[in-house]
Amino acid sequence: MPVTIRDVARASGVHVSTVSRTFSAPHLVNPETRTRVLSTAESLGYRPNRAARALITGRTHNLGLIVADIANPFFPPLIKAAESQARQRDYHVFVADTNEDALVEEELVQALAKQVDGVLLCSPRMSNDHIEQLRREVPLVVVNRLVEGIPAVVMDVAQGAKAAIEHLVGLGHRHVAYLAGPRGSWTNRELRRAATATARALGANLTVLGPHQPTETAGVGAAEQVLRSGATGVLTYNDLMAIGLLEGLHDRAVKVPEQLSVIGIDDIALSRLIRPKLTTVATPTAAAGRAAVDMLLQPDDDRRTTAQVTLQTELVVRDSTGPAPRRTAASRPPSATPVGSLKE
Amino acid sequence: MPVTIRDVARASGVHVSTVSRTFSAPHLVNPETRTRVLSTAESLGYRPNRAARALITGRTHNLGLIVADIANPFFPPLIKAAESQARQRDYHVFVADTNEDALVEEELVQALAKQVDGVLLCSPRMSNDHIEQLRREVPLVVVNRLVEGIPAVVMDVAQGAKAAIEHLVGLGHRHVAYLAGPRGSWTNRELRRAATATARALGANLTVLGPHQPTETAGVGAAEQVLRSGATGVLTYNDLMAIGLLEGLHDRAVKVPEQLSVIGIDDIALSRLIRPKLTTVATPTAAAGRAAVDMLLQPDDDRRTTAQVTLQTELVVRDSTGPAPRRTAASRPPSATPVGSLKE
DNA sequence: TAGTTCGCTGCAAACGTTTGCTTAGCCAGA
DNA sequence: TCTGGCTAAGCAAACGTTTGCAGCGAACTA
């Protein structure tokens, strides 16, 4: 039923190899023959079978793209950009969702390995050792993680966290908190590290809260914890948690930014649609997707030199941050039990 | 370098066909041999090459999933659900984005055709004729469109539009508008039809505005048009446009729902995060994704009987709708020039 | 005119599997 | 002892391509 190269060959009176060459090495075939073959191929509706081609060339012209959670608004722009970039280079992309599960991640890479020319591993949750091991089965580019010897695209979130904490302290906040993301996340470690270091350098007090799932729900649930901490300014692992936090605070009648300042990370589309508009650290996700695809598709020689690229982040100040309140006690709802004392 | 079935055969002292059968028809091989083969395969790190298998079986165990815009928040939950369902059935899925372009859609289906066992076409923009034609190249399930003879999963948006208009008229709105989506969209036509019919049946006045791109930006831009129309209640093609409209109205200091009521469609996560919380018609997108995959993977015999499934929608009343204002003139900003007269 | 190069095409092997057919060995029944 | 049936395994063709090699005229070189 499906029309093959052989059908085209028969119909145009040439050998299959000539048909093959018409598509894969046109300059090797007589222009006259070429047009004849092309037109019969066209009229027969012939489409090359990429799997068969892959079998012999070893190149599938497919890519794998593995993310923690497709529905997390951070990823779609990245997926879209990566897919678009890949398709421009005549590649198709498998997209898979791990549900934040490191084991699933690993299985997926292995399952995809034989079927793709490379895998984009976005915000992986698995250990570095596992990544290095998988690297031997299939070319890999990791996004949002730095692993020795593995090509990677990362955002300079440390710089972003620094800017965020500086922003808060500059507004007079002396006690800030970092609402942490999931355990396996490199970004989470970076943020935590940079936030802590910056706070210390500025003589401010920083509390780390978490870890948490990087979801809005987790943010809602963390509101209580944040209030208890006594912090007047919060940096969160991502915008989703920040937005959840905003909701949780709203439910408790805590005013943002009057009583509490909140900063997210990522600058997802949502963050400027909610009220108050979220102050956040913008990460160039689309650019990351494109860059990662480019790295994966680069000839081997170049790959070493461009092994790791860092994209700049930028603090976007909107309406969820403001001057520190005078008396922090006011920022707590009556029901909240204060824990620990606040250093002013 | 990559380990093949032949390596396993050699290492375990059997013929390749025995190794093959160990994986694809275990009951045909002696339990003893089987375990031996399995363990050497394991230790060599053998992974079957699905492309090679596909070449001979004709089944790739891959699916294609084509959407208009990955970054449109309507789609990620659908993609996630479809991918998850597919993987449970040992299928991988290609995800592709058409940028709302009917031509790209067609090219994609054709490019994917040979590489997949079926394609999910979500919210297609191309004509029915084209869909029927593509149907001959590859099994197809269409989501959000009803095409004669093509398996489909649709949401009962007509019912949703009816409920929405009834809700508005019930609140006293006599002049309502439908802010239309893109031209090729079946959902758009359904909504328009149902909204018009319902309004007529209730003796209300309905204005159709559009078509528009189904984006937030388009919604912002349509604010002026909506105000000019004189309508006091608006149903939009999707939540994204509704949210944009809300923004545009906010910029013009028009109060929602006091001066204007807005209803979206889809109930994307965003719609309960913005203020006012959006009244909207919830569509079961995840369920649609799962259902579509199930249909695609069903044995041929059953497919005819379950050719088209319709999923129920539900009006979710939140804060963006309220009683019609007394004097509609008040709902217009000073700068807006009234066009047409309002029948009260 | 003979030899060499060149452009184009055909031939056939190969890629990693699956699968219908055949074979080998064994056991039961007669 | 022979026949028949069964289980387990091997053999080889096939899937749709690509590609190194060889062949063959024609054109160029000497």
XYZ file of C-alpha atoms (C1' of nucleotides) in Angstrom:
748
model
C 0.000 0.000 0.000
C 2.542 2.623 0.965
C 4.558 3.777 -2.016
C 8.264 3.023 -1.792
C 11.382 3.975 -3.605
C 10.983 0.840 -5.669
C 7.615 1.900 -7.015
C 9.085 5.179 -8.080
C 12.016 3.418 -9.702
C 9.775 1.104 -11.676
C 7.441 3.902 -12.735
C 10.242 6.107 -13.959
C 12.303 3.338 -15.518
C 15.427 3.707 -13.423
C 17.141 1.746 -10.708
C 16.243 2.320 -7.073
C 19.676 3.695 -6.381
C 19.047 6.458 -8.858
C 15.843 7.374 -7.110
C 17.632 7.324 -3.801
C 20.306 9.610 -5.135
C 17.726 11.951 -6.570
C 16.765 12.715 -3.018
C 19.935 12.347 -1.033
C 22.565 13.436 -3.559
C 20.838 15.280 -6.411
C 24.085 16.528 -7.945
C 25.028 12.973 -8.819
C 22.109 12.443 -11.150
C 21.470 13.815 -14.598
C 19.154 16.837 -14.429
C 16.845 15.256 -16.962
C 16.532 12.018 -15.047
C 16.202 13.937 -11.851
C 13.170 15.895 -12.944
C 11.578 12.773 -14.355
C 12.067 10.907 -11.106
C 10.896 13.838 -9.049
C 7.721 14.238 -11.025
C 6.776 10.574 -10.878
C 7.602 10.569 -7.167
C 5.361 13.554 -6.775
C 2.533 12.018 -8.730
C 2.776 8.760 -6.812
C 2.835 10.604 -3.544
C 6.133 9.110 -2.510
C 7.537 10.040 0.908
C 10.891 8.672 1.986
C 10.781 6.348 4.954
C 13.011 7.977 7.509
C 13.217 4.923 9.704
C 14.632 2.851 6.879
C 17.039 5.610 6.070
C 18.069 5.862 9.694
C 18.798 2.172 9.757
C 21.589 2.591 7.312
C 22.798 6.134 7.866
C 22.611 5.949 11.630
C 20.922 9.331 11.790
C 17.286 9.349 12.689
C 16.671 13.066 12.291
C 14.739 12.887 15.525
C 15.377 14.547 18.853
C 14.123 13.750 22.318
C 12.971 16.469 24.676
C 12.433 15.475 28.259
C 10.868 17.827 30.751
C 9.720 17.470 34.314
C 6.179 18.648 33.673
C 4.707 19.761 30.387
C 1.902 21.573 32.139
C 4.275 23.691 34.191
C 4.072 26.992 32.309
C 7.811 27.344 32.417
C 8.261 24.610 29.840
C 5.879 25.236 26.956
C 7.810 28.232 25.623
C 10.976 26.191 25.810
C 9.373 23.234 24.091
C 7.919 25.449 21.431
C 11.218 27.135 20.703
C 13.127 23.877 20.654
C 10.629 22.190 18.394
C 10.597 25.097 16.021
C 14.369 25.277 15.859
C 14.614 21.530 15.363
C 12.081 21.489 12.588
C 13.884 24.260 10.790
C 16.817 21.889 10.667
C 14.550 19.088 9.468
C 14.323 17.295 12.787
C 11.252 16.041 14.586
C 11.038 15.940 18.315
C 9.695 13.479 20.827
C 8.384 15.249 23.871
C 8.093 13.383 27.140
C 7.035 14.268 30.638
C 8.613 12.703 33.708
C 6.237 13.994 36.342
C 9.228 15.219 38.320
C 10.374 11.641 38.695
C 14.096 10.875 38.362
C 13.492 7.205 37.590
C 11.110 7.935 34.777
C 13.673 10.355 33.451
C 16.259 7.655 33.151
C 13.941 5.128 31.575
C 12.864 7.682 29.044
C 16.356 8.547 27.933
C 17.132 4.881 27.470
C 13.922 4.160 25.639
C 14.472 7.092 23.333
C 18.196 6.553 22.886
C 17.984 4.313 19.829
C 15.340 6.406 18.224
C 16.935 9.821 18.301
C 20.154 11.572 17.424
C 20.205 13.354 20.748
C 18.258 14.167 23.838
C 17.522 17.470 25.517
C 17.246 16.919 29.215
C 15.499 19.872 30.794
C 15.755 20.574 34.495
C 16.744 16.993 35.242
C 16.047 15.571 38.670
C 18.433 12.642 38.467
C 21.953 12.609 39.828
C 24.977 13.823 37.911
C 26.370 10.301 37.869
C 23.329 9.020 36.080
C 23.551 11.793 33.567
C 27.165 11.021 32.806
C 26.279 7.400 32.355
C 23.428 8.117 29.973
C 25.738 10.398 28.077
C 27.445 7.270 26.817
C 24.298 5.881 25.287
C 23.179 8.959 23.419
C 24.296 12.559 22.831
C 22.859 14.724 25.532
C 22.410 18.393 26.180
C 21.271 19.356 29.613
C 19.250 22.472 30.281
C 19.219 24.084 33.718
C 22.036 22.076 35.172
C 25.804 22.159 35.044
C 27.470 18.769 34.868
C 31.182 18.315 34.353
C 31.863 17.393 30.745
C 28.250 17.478 29.604
C 27.115 20.114 27.117
C 24.697 22.359 28.915
C 22.578 25.451 28.651
C 21.935 27.188 31.919
C 20.417 30.438 33.027
C 22.430 32.608 35.316
C 19.968 32.216 38.144
C 22.642 32.923 40.735
C 22.988 36.399 39.324
C 19.221 36.652 39.308
C 18.938 35.612 42.932
C 21.627 38.100 43.843
C 19.732 40.889 42.120
C 16.528 39.813 43.802
C 17.978 39.772 47.301
C 19.722 43.076 46.683
C 16.435 44.496 45.547
C 14.725 43.347 48.734
C 17.444 44.519 51.043
C 17.557 47.788 49.173
C 13.900 48.197 50.040
C 14.730 47.857 53.670
C 13.995 44.184 54.241
C 16.322 42.792 56.910
C 14.863 39.309 57.110
C 14.203 37.490 53.881
C 13.328 33.929 52.973
C 14.006 31.594 50.099
C 11.120 29.262 49.337
C 12.937 26.243 47.989
C 12.030 24.022 45.061
C 12.478 20.283 44.568
C 15.444 18.426 45.911
C 17.133 17.188 42.735
C 17.110 20.588 41.089
C 20.412 22.260 40.259
C 18.657 25.579 39.844
C 17.331 25.197 43.354
C 20.805 24.692 44.768
C 22.147 27.636 42.826
C 19.387 29.910 43.982
C 19.749 28.864 47.543
C 23.483 29.309 47.481
C 23.399 32.697 45.803
C 20.558 33.993 47.928
C 22.282 32.930 51.122
C 25.612 34.391 50.083
C 24.080 37.673 48.999
C 22.039 38.044 52.170
C 25.091 37.354 54.269
C 27.170 39.849 52.321
C 24.532 42.488 52.900
C 24.165 41.647 56.548
C 20.593 40.466 56.175
C 19.006 37.427 57.687
C 17.906 34.633 55.329
C 15.708 31.654 56.100
C 15.397 28.709 53.723
C 11.978 27.120 53.595
C 11.359 23.833 51.881
C 11.968 21.802 49.818
C 8.686 22.010 47.979
C 7.225 20.762 44.720
C 7.534 23.562 42.150
C 3.799 24.050 41.877
C 1.234 26.686 42.594
C -0.415 24.388 45.121
C 2.802 24.083 47.048
C 3.024 27.864 47.057
C -0.442 28.212 48.512
C 0.428 25.707 51.167
C 3.665 27.472 52.024
C 1.982 30.749 52.950
C 1.656 29.751 56.556
C 5.281 28.681 56.716
C 6.419 31.944 55.197
C 4.431 34.011 57.701
C 5.762 31.986 60.598
C 9.314 32.563 59.441
C 8.998 36.241 60.152
C 10.548 37.207 56.849
C 9.212 40.332 55.163
C 10.523 39.490 51.725
C 10.458 36.159 49.909
C 12.250 34.820 46.889
C 10.656 31.676 45.497
C 12.041 28.832 43.387
C 9.772 29.810 40.523
C 6.859 32.007 39.531
C 4.336 29.259 39.974
C 5.153 28.959 43.649
C 5.209 32.712 43.989
C 1.760 32.940 42.481
C 0.506 30.228 44.786
C 2.056 32.066 47.673
C 0.309 35.256 46.627
C -2.962 33.377 46.681
C -2.274 31.882 50.065
C -1.417 35.305 51.405
C -4.528 36.793 49.910
C -6.599 34.132 51.655
C -5.012 35.182 54.928
C -5.646 38.833 54.228
C -1.955 39.605 54.077
C -1.328 42.570 51.791
C 1.338 42.317 49.108
C 3.594 44.246 48.909
C 2.573 46.335 51.916
C 3.095 43.578 54.447
C 5.173 41.126 52.500
C 7.220 41.340 49.318
C 7.362 38.420 46.911
C 9.772 37.731 44.057
C 9.400 34.863 41.633
C 11.693 33.397 39.030
C 11.129 32.694 35.316
C 8.809 35.493 34.263
C 6.211 33.178 32.847
C 3.378 34.809 30.938
C 1.156 34.528 33.973
C 3.297 36.699 36.172
C 2.209 39.933 34.596
C -1.433 38.877 34.416
C -2.039 38.336 38.099
C -2.543 41.137 40.592
C -0.310 42.370 42.034
C 1.872 41.901 39.011
C 4.753 39.729 40.056
C 8.275 41.025 40.472
C 10.420 38.261 39.071
C 13.721 37.202 37.586
C 13.216 36.697 33.868
C 14.900 33.637 32.401
C 15.255 33.396 28.618
C 13.521 30.068 28.173
C 12.887 30.242 24.458
C 16.494 31.175 23.829
C 17.554 28.261 25.984
C 15.475 25.879 23.908
C 16.980 27.119 20.691
C 20.509 27.111 22.038
C 20.153 23.582 23.323
C 18.942 22.306 19.974
C 21.781 24.075 18.229
C 24.315 22.481 20.509
C 22.845 19.058 19.983
C 22.915 19.423 16.241
C 26.378 20.891 16.010
C 29.109 18.809 14.390
C 31.147 17.012 17.016
C 34.289 19.101 16.596
C 32.623 22.327 17.638
C 30.827 20.836 20.537
C 33.763 20.856 22.857
C 34.381 24.550 22.485
C 30.801 25.564 23.101
C 30.138 22.939 25.676
C 28.379 25.118 28.193
C 26.495 28.309 27.605
C 25.079 30.560 30.283
C 22.213 32.868 29.460
C 21.689 36.091 31.301
C 18.747 36.676 33.593
C 17.151 39.948 34.481
C 15.230 41.234 37.460
C 11.858 42.577 36.376
C 10.428 44.799 39.059
C 6.653 44.903 39.126
C 4.138 45.314 41.904
C 4.732 42.468 44.335
C 7.703 44.084 46.021
C 7.821 47.229 48.077
C 9.432 48.852 51.106
C 9.714 46.700 54.186
C 6.893 47.251 56.654
C 7.764 49.181 59.810
C 6.609 46.629 62.343
C 6.827 43.106 61.072
C 4.326 41.868 63.625
C 1.685 43.575 61.545
C 2.432 41.297 58.662
C 1.231 38.270 60.539
C -2.388 37.273 60.733
C -3.738 37.053 64.271
C -3.886 33.284 64.113
C -0.259 32.745 63.206
C 2.006 31.702 66.009
C 5.340 33.485 65.802
C 8.317 31.158 65.736
C 11.814 32.382 66.355
C 12.598 35.988 66.942
C 13.168 38.635 64.389
C 16.455 40.457 64.327
C 15.898 44.068 63.394
C 29.365 0.455 18.875
C 25.672 0.056 19.623
C 24.860 -3.461 20.780
C 22.514 -5.369 18.498
C 20.527 -8.525 18.587
C 23.425 -10.240 16.886
C 25.824 -9.436 19.686
C 23.407 -10.909 22.169
C 22.976 -14.010 20.024
C 26.692 -14.557 19.767
C 27.291 -13.983 23.463
C 24.604 -16.396 24.516
C 25.316 -19.022 21.876
C 21.982 -18.962 20.089
C 20.671 -17.764 16.762
C 19.457 -14.221 16.342
C 15.939 -15.425 15.772
C 15.934 -16.966 19.206
C 16.956 -13.694 20.728
C 14.298 -11.919 18.745
C 11.679 -14.350 19.975
C 12.853 -13.978 23.534
C 11.587 -10.456 23.340
C 8.667 -10.576 20.973
C 7.282 -14.075 21.616
C 8.735 -15.402 24.891
C 6.404 -18.390 25.029
C 8.097 -19.846 21.985
C 11.450 -20.202 23.648
C 12.609 -22.618 26.301
C 12.495 -20.987 29.753
C 16.107 -21.915 30.342
C 17.316 -20.372 27.096
C 15.111 -17.417 27.695
C 16.637 -16.490 31.025
C 20.101 -16.976 29.635
C 19.408 -14.701 26.713
C 17.733 -12.146 28.915
C 20.620 -11.985 31.310
C 23.272 -11.614 28.619
C 21.107 -8.971 26.958
C 20.882 -7.188 30.266
C 24.594 -7.345 30.893
C 25.430 -6.133 27.403
C 22.950 -3.310 27.773
C 20.973 -4.355 24.716
C 18.016 -2.208 23.693
C 15.902 -3.263 20.723
C 16.004 -0.889 17.795
C 12.438 0.128 17.299
C 13.023 1.594 13.884
C 14.323 -1.685 12.567
C 11.422 -3.481 14.133
C 9.013 -1.001 12.620
C 10.471 -1.614 9.203
C 9.276 -5.174 9.216
C 6.221 -5.095 11.467
C 4.866 -1.893 10.054
C 4.150 -0.564 13.537
C 6.382 2.190 14.776
C 4.954 2.523 18.274
C 5.081 6.253 17.768
C 2.303 8.803 17.671
C 2.176 12.310 16.291
C 0.520 15.123 18.172
C -0.055 18.319 16.270
C -1.256 21.456 17.970
C -1.749 25.011 16.856
C 0.433 26.524 19.568
C 2.269 24.714 22.307
C 2.546 27.886 24.350
C -1.193 28.452 24.356
C -2.085 27.275 27.852
C -5.009 25.320 26.533
C -2.736 22.718 25.019
C -0.159 21.678 27.606
C -2.626 19.772 29.769
C -3.862 18.006 26.665
C -0.347 17.197 25.511
C 0.598 15.979 28.942
C -2.404 13.710 29.218
C -1.976 12.330 25.724
C 1.723 11.681 26.197
C 1.137 9.978 29.494
C -1.614 7.789 28.113
C 0.476 6.914 25.091
C 3.491 5.993 27.125
C 1.411 3.749 29.315
C 0.666 1.851 26.149
C 4.339 1.838 25.200
C 4.096 4.561 22.621
C 6.240 7.648 22.208
C 4.886 10.870 20.872
C 6.152 13.480 18.472
C 4.842 16.891 19.390
C 4.697 19.600 16.781
C 3.501 23.163 16.682
C 1.913 24.714 13.614
C 1.814 28.329 14.699
C -1.843 28.380 13.739
C -0.860 27.788 10.141
C -2.982 25.405 8.073
C -0.202 24.790 5.577
C 2.294 23.821 8.196
C -0.314 21.490 9.611
C -0.575 19.607 6.383
C 3.154 19.364 5.835
C 3.599 18.080 9.336
C 1.075 15.317 8.984
C 2.725 14.192 5.790
C 6.214 14.379 7.207
C 5.164 12.405 10.241
C 2.985 9.931 8.378
C 5.646 7.321 7.725
C 7.075 7.612 11.165
C 4.017 7.093 13.306
C 1.088 4.742 13.721
C -1.309 7.615 13.970
C -1.664 11.332 14.338
C -3.655 13.426 16.787
C -4.709 16.588 15.087
C -5.724 19.114 17.689
C -7.875 22.097 16.823
C -6.928 21.888 13.168
C -7.098 24.983 11.035
C -7.099 23.267 7.659
C -10.195 22.451 5.647
C -12.232 19.292 6.081
C -11.278 18.195 2.592
C -7.640 18.273 3.465
C -8.261 16.298 6.595
C -10.131 13.617 4.699
C -7.302 13.415 2.222
C -4.630 13.072 4.893
C -6.760 10.414 6.509
C -5.749 8.174 3.644
C -2.062 8.506 4.390
C -2.162 7.836 8.089
C -4.697 7.032 10.821
C -6.008 10.255 12.222
C -7.967 11.353 15.241
C -9.120 14.907 15.269
C -9.656 16.848 18.451
C -11.966 19.852 18.540
C -13.503 19.327 15.156
C -16.215 17.156 13.689
C -15.493 15.802 10.248
C -17.689 13.304 8.479
C -16.156 9.851 8.764
C -13.107 10.888 10.776
C -12.697 9.685 14.345
C -12.952 12.687 16.581
C -13.023 13.921 20.121
C -14.900 17.130 20.638
C -16.061 19.168 23.554
C -19.678 20.146 23.652
C -18.886 23.824 23.323
C -22.286 24.549 21.816
C -23.871 23.502 25.077
C -21.282 25.595 26.882
C -22.021 28.661 24.789
C -25.706 28.154 25.381
C -25.179 28.026 29.124
C -22.968 31.097 28.970
C -25.463 33.187 27.039
C -28.298 32.021 29.248
C -26.241 33.019 32.234
C -25.698 36.494 30.822
C -29.286 37.018 29.797
C -30.374 35.681 33.162
C -28.333 38.473 34.707
C -30.279 40.994 32.719
C -27.943 41.542 29.795
C -29.948 42.350 26.681
C -27.087 43.023 24.343
C -24.264 40.533 24.309
C -21.269 39.936 22.069
C -19.265 36.995 20.908
C -15.581 37.750 20.482
C -14.668 35.352 17.701
C -11.550 33.223 17.331
C -9.601 32.231 14.245
C -11.247 31.552 10.938
C -10.486 27.872 10.389
C -11.650 26.805 13.811
C -14.581 24.447 14.117
C -14.986 25.380 17.753
C -15.308 28.984 16.697
C -18.100 28.199 14.307
C -19.905 26.104 16.891
C -19.648 28.796 19.504
C -20.816 31.439 17.167
C -23.730 29.378 15.979
C -24.830 28.318 19.450
C -24.401 31.783 20.924
C -26.390 33.360 18.134
C -29.150 30.799 18.342
C -29.415 31.039 22.095
C -29.484 34.820 22.082
C -32.187 34.818 19.448
C -34.224 32.276 21.361
C -34.031 34.452 24.448
C -34.825 37.597 22.551
C -31.454 39.164 23.208
C -29.255 41.045 20.813
C -25.938 39.444 19.834
C -23.023 41.030 18.010
C -20.199 38.973 16.585
C -16.802 40.624 16.752
C -13.827 39.228 14.934
C -12.282 37.006 13.770
C -9.250 37.315 15.980
C -6.155 35.314 16.791
C -6.843 33.269 19.908
C -4.299 35.141 21.984
C -4.202 37.387 24.995
C -2.809 40.185 22.854
C -5.773 39.973 20.540
C -8.018 40.189 23.575
C -6.323 43.348 24.764
C -6.689 44.844 21.339
C -10.348 43.924 21.132
C -11.334 45.921 24.213
C -12.061 49.003 22.179
C -14.146 47.040 19.710
C -16.129 45.446 22.510
C -16.882 48.778 24.118
C -17.917 50.260 20.810
C -20.334 47.421 20.219
C -22.448 48.519 23.144
C -22.707 44.998 24.519
C -22.742 44.602 28.287
C -21.819 40.949 28.302
C -19.162 39.195 26.241
C -18.436 35.580 25.497
C -14.955 35.017 24.090
C -13.516 32.261 21.951
C -11.201 31.215 24.767
C -9.895 32.187 28.166
C -6.758 33.707 26.784
C -8.730 36.272 24.838
C -10.997 36.861 27.807
C -7.995 37.539 29.981
C -6.560 39.909 27.440
C -9.908 41.623 27.215
C -9.986 42.001 30.981
C -6.621 43.677 30.779
C -7.697 45.969 28.007
C -10.785 46.926 29.980
C -8.722 47.525 33.070
C -6.498 49.876 31.095
C -9.598 51.820 30.085
C -10.855 51.879 33.645
C -13.895 49.817 32.781
C -15.030 47.824 35.812
C -15.674 44.104 35.474
C -18.263 42.859 36.202
C -19.960 46.094 37.240
C -19.881 47.681 33.808
C -19.182 44.701 31.618
C -19.442 40.946 32.104
C -16.914 38.595 30.519
C -17.069 34.845 29.999
C -14.201 32.784 28.683
C -13.932 29.234 27.469
C -11.589 26.408 28.498
C -11.030 27.066 32.185
C -7.275 27.114 31.878
C -5.344 27.244 35.132
C -4.869 30.961 34.707
C -8.526 31.786 34.797
C -8.877 31.360 38.520
C -5.598 33.140 39.227
C -6.397 36.464 37.677
C -8.660 39.067 39.268
C -11.529 39.158 38.826
C -11.577 35.396 38.637
C -12.882 34.475 35.240
C -16.300 32.998 34.678
C -15.735 30.394 32.006
C -16.912 27.249 30.295
C -14.705 24.385 31.467
C -13.595 21.973 28.771
C -12.115 18.616 29.796
C -8.841 18.902 27.938
C -6.926 16.187 29.714
C -9.758 13.754 29.195
C -9.829 14.715 25.545
C -6.131 13.919 25.209
C -6.558 10.530 26.775
C -9.653 9.709 24.787
C -7.987 10.667 21.541
C -5.008 8.434 22.208
C -7.310 5.574 23.115
C -9.212 5.943 19.884
C -6.047 6.023 17.868
C -4.739 2.894 19.498
C -7.950 0.942 19.341
C -8.088 -2.082 17.056
C -9.683 -1.178 13.761
C -12.933 -3.042 14.306
C -13.970 -1.000 17.300
C -13.030 2.263 15.799
C -16.101 2.647 13.713
C -18.465 2.298 16.613
C -16.652 4.818 18.771
C -15.839 7.087 15.897
C -16.839 10.302 17.561
C -16.991 11.127 21.215
C -18.322 14.323 22.704
C -17.177 15.435 26.123
C -19.371 17.534 28.338
C -18.540 21.115 29.217
C -19.590 23.025 32.279
C -20.155 26.663 33.045
C -18.030 27.756 35.972
C -19.356 30.982 37.414
C -16.726 33.123 39.079
C -16.309 36.843 39.438
C -16.170 38.275 35.939
C -19.908 38.180 35.397
C -22.602 40.093 37.198
C -25.928 41.875 36.743
C -26.228 44.089 33.706
C -25.537 47.744 34.426
C -28.561 50.052 34.417
C -27.320 52.531 31.865
C -24.952 51.122 29.382
C -23.551 54.503 28.513
C -21.775 54.396 31.838
C -19.879 51.402 30.680
C -18.136 53.368 27.988
C -15.065 55.387 28.618
C -15.431 59.063 27.779
C -13.217 58.706 24.734
C -15.184 55.960 23.071
C -17.501 56.985 20.288
C -20.809 55.131 20.521
C -21.704 53.233 17.404
C -25.161 51.948 16.745
C -27.979 52.286 19.222
C -28.841 49.954 22.014
C -32.192 48.257 22.091
C -33.384 48.118 25.617
C 44.137 6.300 -32.432
C 44.803 4.772 -27.996
C 44.478 5.949 -23.401
C 42.407 8.622 -19.617
C 39.059 11.005 -17.367
C 34.348 12.122 -16.394
C 29.332 11.814 -15.763
C 25.820 8.895 -15.036
C 23.727 4.636 -13.784
C 23.234 -0.144 -12.182
C 24.481 -3.822 -8.904
C 24.423 -5.729 -4.527
C 25.512 -5.628 0.232
C 24.287 -3.720 4.378
C 21.472 -1.634 8.462
C 18.699 -4.493 12.851
C 14.853 -6.705 13.111
C 10.793 -10.299 12.389
C 8.757 -14.470 10.802
C 7.325 -18.469 7.736
C 9.471 -22.537 6.906
C 12.503 -26.282 7.961
C 15.037 -29.311 10.923
C 16.370 -31.901 15.044
C 15.282 -34.299 18.829
C 12.139 -36.426 21.813
C 8.205 -38.985 23.399
C 3.769 -41.546 22.965
C 1.037 -44.754 20.759
C 0.469 -48.769 17.963
C 10.171 -50.379 14.964
C 7.625 -47.074 12.791
C 4.552 -43.074 12.607
C 2.924 -38.821 14.189
C 3.009 -34.920 16.918
C 5.252 -31.666 19.702
C 8.806 -28.317 21.289
C 12.699 -25.671 20.493
C 15.848 -23.792 17.568
C 18.043 -22.479 13.105
C 17.766 -20.630 8.287
C 16.946 -17.130 5.197
C 14.066 -13.765 3.142
C 12.095 -9.533 3.793
C 11.192 -4.494 5.314
C 12.907 0.496 2.570
C 16.745 2.666 2.257
C 21.954 4.055 1.275
C 26.406 3.607 -0.750
C 30.983 1.609 -2.384
C 32.099 -0.373 -6.461
C 31.885 -1.408 -11.193
C 30.381 -0.549 -15.957
C 29.773 2.198 -19.857
C 29.621 5.469 -23.214
C 31.381 10.117 -24.457
C 34.634 13.588 -24.341
C 39.169 15.016 -23.678
C 44.340 14.365 -23.869
C 48.496 12.974 -25.924
